[in-house]
């Protein structure tokens, strides 16, 4: 079985290592790597694509480029 999972995109060249994204992630999917001091997906399967991390990033370093909508098919 193939399991595909959509994740936000982190542009590390813009990241100032503030940790706001990891702190804001309600699912703890994002965390800060202790050694490199950069955000990474510690639990990618837990991401609900809520876009909280994108909203709090002061650098616009995180993008959730996909729009997910739920509805009935006609
Ligand atoms: S989209 Fe939501 S759940 Fe996924 S990493 Fe960002 S804050 Fe966490
Ligand atoms: S909120 Fe943005 S700038 Fe701060 S650690 Fe996360 S990606 Fe980097």
Short mmCIF file of N, CA and C and ligand atoms in Angstrom, two decimals:
data_model
loop_
_atom_site.label_atom_id
_atom_site.label_comp_id
_atom_site.label_asym_id
_atom_site.label_seq_id
_atom_site.Cartn_x
_atom_site.Cartn_y
_atom_site.Cartn_z
N UNK A 1 0.85 -1.18 0.00
CA UNK A 1 0.00 0.00 0.00
C UNK A 1 0.89 1.24 0.00
N UNK A 2 0.54 2.20 -0.80
CA UNK A 2 1.29 3.45 -0.84
C UNK A 2 0.61 4.47 0.05
N UNK A 3 1.41 5.14 0.86
CA UNK A 3 0.87 6.15 1.75
C UNK A 3 1.48 7.49 1.37
N UNK A 4 0.70 8.36 0.80
CA UNK A 4 1.21 9.69 0.46
C UNK A 4 0.72 10.68 1.49
N UNK A 5 1.56 11.62 1.84
CA UNK A 5 1.22 12.56 2.88
C UNK A 5 1.72 13.94 2.46
N UNK A 6 0.84 14.91 2.49
CA UNK A 6 1.22 16.26 2.11
C UNK A 6 1.77 16.98 3.34
N UNK A 7 2.92 17.61 3.18
CA UNK A 7 3.52 18.35 4.28
C UNK A 7 3.81 19.78 3.85
N UNK A 8 3.83 20.71 4.81
CA UNK A 8 4.27 22.06 4.49
C UNK A 8 5.71 22.03 3.98
N UNK A 9 6.06 23.06 3.22
CA UNK A 9 7.41 23.17 2.68
C UNK A 9 8.19 24.20 3.49
N UNK A 10 9.34 23.80 3.99
CA UNK A 10 10.17 24.71 4.79
C UNK A 10 11.37 25.15 3.95
N UNK A 11 11.50 26.47 3.80
CA UNK A 11 12.64 27.02 3.06
C UNK A 11 13.70 27.46 4.08
N UNK A 12 14.67 26.60 4.32
CA UNK A 12 15.63 26.85 5.40
C UNK A 12 16.51 28.06 5.14
N UNK A 13 16.65 28.47 3.90
CA UNK A 13 17.48 29.65 3.62
C UNK A 13 16.83 30.93 4.17
N UNK A 14 15.53 30.88 4.41
CA UNK A 14 14.83 32.04 4.98
C UNK A 14 14.67 31.94 6.49
N UNK A 15 14.88 30.77 7.03
CA UNK A 15 14.60 30.49 8.44
C UNK A 15 15.62 31.17 9.36
N UNK A 16 15.12 31.82 10.42
CA UNK A 16 16.01 32.47 11.40
C UNK A 16 16.08 31.66 12.69
N UNK A 17 15.62 30.43 12.65
CA UNK A 17 15.75 29.48 13.78
C UNK A 17 15.04 29.99 15.04
N UNK A 18 13.88 30.62 14.88
CA UNK A 18 13.19 31.17 16.05
C UNK A 18 12.39 30.12 16.81
N UNK A 19 12.03 29.04 16.15
CA UNK A 19 11.30 27.97 16.82
C UNK A 19 9.81 28.18 16.93
N UNK A 20 9.31 29.27 16.38
CA UNK A 20 7.87 29.57 16.50
C UNK A 20 7.00 28.50 15.86
N UNK A 21 7.45 27.96 14.76
CA UNK A 21 6.65 26.95 14.06
C UNK A 21 6.50 25.69 14.90
N UNK A 22 7.60 25.25 15.48
CA UNK A 22 7.55 24.04 16.30
C UNK A 22 6.69 24.27 17.55
N UNK A 23 6.81 25.46 18.13
CA UNK A 23 6.02 25.78 19.32
C UNK A 23 4.53 25.85 19.00
N UNK A 24 4.21 26.28 17.80
CA UNK A 24 2.80 26.46 17.44
C UNK A 24 2.14 25.20 16.94
N UNK A 25 2.91 24.22 16.54
CA UNK A 25 2.32 23.01 15.94
C UNK A 25 1.51 22.23 16.97
N UNK A 26 0.20 22.17 16.80
CA UNK A 26 -0.65 21.50 17.80
C UNK A 26 -0.46 19.99 17.84
N UNK A 27 0.12 19.45 16.79
CA UNK A 27 0.29 18.00 16.72
C UNK A 27 1.71 17.55 17.06
N UNK A 28 2.58 18.52 17.33
CA UNK A 28 4.01 18.22 17.58
C UNK A 28 4.63 17.48 16.40
N UNK A 29 4.10 17.77 15.23
CA UNK A 29 4.69 17.19 14.02
C UNK A 29 6.02 17.86 13.70
N UNK A 30 6.09 19.14 14.00
CA UNK A 30 7.31 19.92 13.79
C UNK A 30 8.08 20.01 15.09
N UNK A 31 9.40 19.95 14.99
CA UNK A 31 10.26 20.14 16.15
C UNK A 31 11.53 20.82 15.69
N UNK A 32 12.29 21.32 16.65
CA UNK A 32 13.58 21.92 16.31
C UNK A 32 14.67 20.89 16.54
N UNK A 33 15.52 20.70 15.54
CA UNK A 33 16.65 19.79 15.68
C UNK A 33 17.68 20.44 16.60
N UNK A 34 18.07 19.74 17.64
CA UNK A 34 18.96 20.31 18.64
C UNK A 34 20.33 20.66 18.05
N UNK A 35 20.85 19.79 17.24
CA UNK A 35 22.21 20.01 16.72
C UNK A 35 22.27 21.12 15.68
N UNK A 36 21.35 21.07 14.72
CA UNK A 36 21.40 22.06 13.63
C UNK A 36 20.55 23.29 13.92
N UNK A 37 19.72 23.21 14.98
CA UNK A 37 18.83 24.32 15.35
C UNK A 37 17.92 24.71 14.19
N UNK A 38 17.43 23.72 13.49
CA UNK A 38 16.51 23.97 12.38
C UNK A 38 15.23 23.16 12.58
N UNK A 39 14.12 23.66 12.05
CA UNK A 39 12.87 22.91 12.17
C UNK A 39 12.88 21.69 11.25
N UNK A 40 12.27 20.63 11.74
CA UNK A 40 12.16 19.42 10.91
C UNK A 40 10.89 18.68 11.32
N UNK A 41 10.48 17.77 10.48
CA UNK A 41 9.26 17.01 10.77
C UNK A 41 9.62 15.79 11.60
N UNK A 42 9.43 15.94 12.90
CA UNK A 42 9.73 14.84 13.83
C UNK A 42 8.66 13.75 13.72
N UNK A 43 7.43 14.17 13.46
CA UNK A 43 6.32 13.22 13.32
C UNK A 43 5.49 13.62 12.10
N UNK A 44 6.01 13.41 10.92
CA UNK A 44 5.31 13.86 9.72
C UNK A 44 3.92 13.27 9.57
N UNK A 45 3.75 12.06 10.06
CA UNK A 45 2.43 11.42 9.94
C UNK A 45 1.38 12.09 10.81
N UNK A 46 1.83 12.91 11.76
CA UNK A 46 0.88 13.57 12.66
C UNK A 46 0.37 14.90 12.10
N UNK A 47 1.00 15.39 11.04
CA UNK A 47 0.61 16.69 10.47
C UNK A 47 -0.79 16.61 9.89
N UNK A 48 -1.61 17.57 10.31
CA UNK A 48 -2.99 17.65 9.80
C UNK A 48 -3.13 18.74 8.74
N UNK A 49 -2.00 19.36 8.38
CA UNK A 49 -2.00 20.44 7.39
C UNK A 49 -2.89 21.60 7.84
N UNK A 50 -2.79 21.91 9.13
CA UNK A 50 -3.65 22.95 9.69
C UNK A 50 -3.20 24.36 9.31
N UNK A 51 -1.97 24.49 8.85
CA UNK A 51 -1.32 25.73 8.39
C UNK A 51 -0.94 26.69 9.52
N UNK A 52 -1.00 26.23 10.78
CA UNK A 52 -0.59 27.07 11.90
C UNK A 52 0.87 27.50 11.78
N UNK A 53 1.72 26.56 11.36
CA UNK A 53 3.15 26.87 11.25
C UNK A 53 3.39 27.94 10.20
N UNK A 54 2.67 27.85 9.12
CA UNK A 54 2.79 28.87 8.06
C UNK A 54 2.36 30.24 8.61
N UNK A 55 1.32 30.24 9.41
CA UNK A 55 0.76 31.51 9.92
C UNK A 55 1.71 32.20 10.89
N UNK A 56 2.45 31.44 11.70
CA UNK A 56 3.27 32.07 12.73
C UNK A 56 4.68 32.39 12.27
N UNK A 57 5.12 31.85 11.19
CA UNK A 57 6.52 32.05 10.78
C UNK A 57 6.75 33.52 10.39
N UNK A 58 7.65 34.21 11.08
CA UNK A 58 7.89 35.63 10.78
C UNK A 58 8.64 35.85 9.48
N UNK A 59 9.17 34.80 8.92
CA UNK A 59 9.98 34.91 7.71
C UNK A 59 9.26 34.41 6.45
N UNK A 60 8.05 33.95 6.62
CA UNK A 60 7.36 33.28 5.50
C UNK A 60 8.21 32.15 4.94
N UNK A 61 8.88 31.46 5.85
CA UNK A 61 9.77 30.37 5.43
C UNK A 61 9.01 29.06 5.29
N UNK A 62 7.78 29.03 5.77
CA UNK A 62 6.97 27.82 5.66
C UNK A 62 5.77 28.11 4.77
N UNK A 63 5.58 27.28 3.81
CA UNK A 63 4.46 27.44 2.89
C UNK A 63 3.63 26.17 2.87
N UNK A 64 2.32 26.37 2.90
CA UNK A 64 1.39 25.27 2.70
C UNK A 64 0.69 25.55 1.36
N UNK A 65 1.31 25.18 0.28
CA UNK A 65 0.84 25.64 -1.03
C UNK A 65 -0.44 24.97 -1.52
N UNK A 66 -0.82 23.90 -0.88
CA UNK A 66 -2.02 23.21 -1.34
C UNK A 66 -3.24 23.64 -0.54
N UNK A 67 -4.36 23.72 -1.20
CA UNK A 67 -5.62 23.98 -0.51
C UNK A 67 -6.42 22.69 -0.49
N UNK A 68 -6.75 22.26 0.71
CA UNK A 68 -7.50 21.02 0.85
C UNK A 68 -8.94 21.37 1.24
N UNK A 69 -9.85 20.92 0.45
CA UNK A 69 -11.27 21.18 0.75
C UNK A 69 -12.02 19.85 0.82
N UNK A 70 -13.03 19.86 1.65
CA UNK A 70 -13.86 18.67 1.77
C UNK A 70 -15.24 19.00 1.22
N UNK A 71 -15.80 18.07 0.54
CA UNK A 71 -17.14 18.32 0.01
C UNK A 71 -17.66 17.08 -0.67
N UNK A 72 -18.86 17.17 -1.17
CA UNK A 72 -19.44 16.04 -1.87
C UNK A 72 -19.23 16.20 -3.36
N UNK A 73 -19.02 15.10 -3.99
CA UNK A 73 -18.79 15.13 -5.43
C UNK A 73 -20.13 15.11 -6.15
N UNK A 74 -20.26 15.96 -7.15
CA UNK A 74 -21.54 16.00 -7.87
C UNK A 74 -21.55 14.99 -9.00
S1 LIG B 1 0.48 22.22 9.18
FE1 LIG B 1 -0.21 22.19 11.35
S2 LIG B 1 0.09 20.08 12.02
FE2 LIG B 1 1.28 20.33 10.13
S3 LIG B 1 3.36 20.90 10.82
FE3 LIG B 1 2.23 22.82 10.47
S4 LIG B 1 1.34 23.39 12.46
FE4 LIG B 1 1.95 21.21 12.54
S1 LIG B 2 8.88 29.88 12.45
FE1 LIG B 2 9.92 30.18 10.45
S2 LIG B 2 11.80 31.27 10.95
FE2 LIG B 2 11.03 30.37 12.87
S3 LIG B 2 12.05 28.37 13.06
FE3 LIG B 2 10.09 28.03 12.00
S4 LIG B 2 10.59 28.14 9.78
FE4 LIG B 2 12.29 29.08 10.92
#
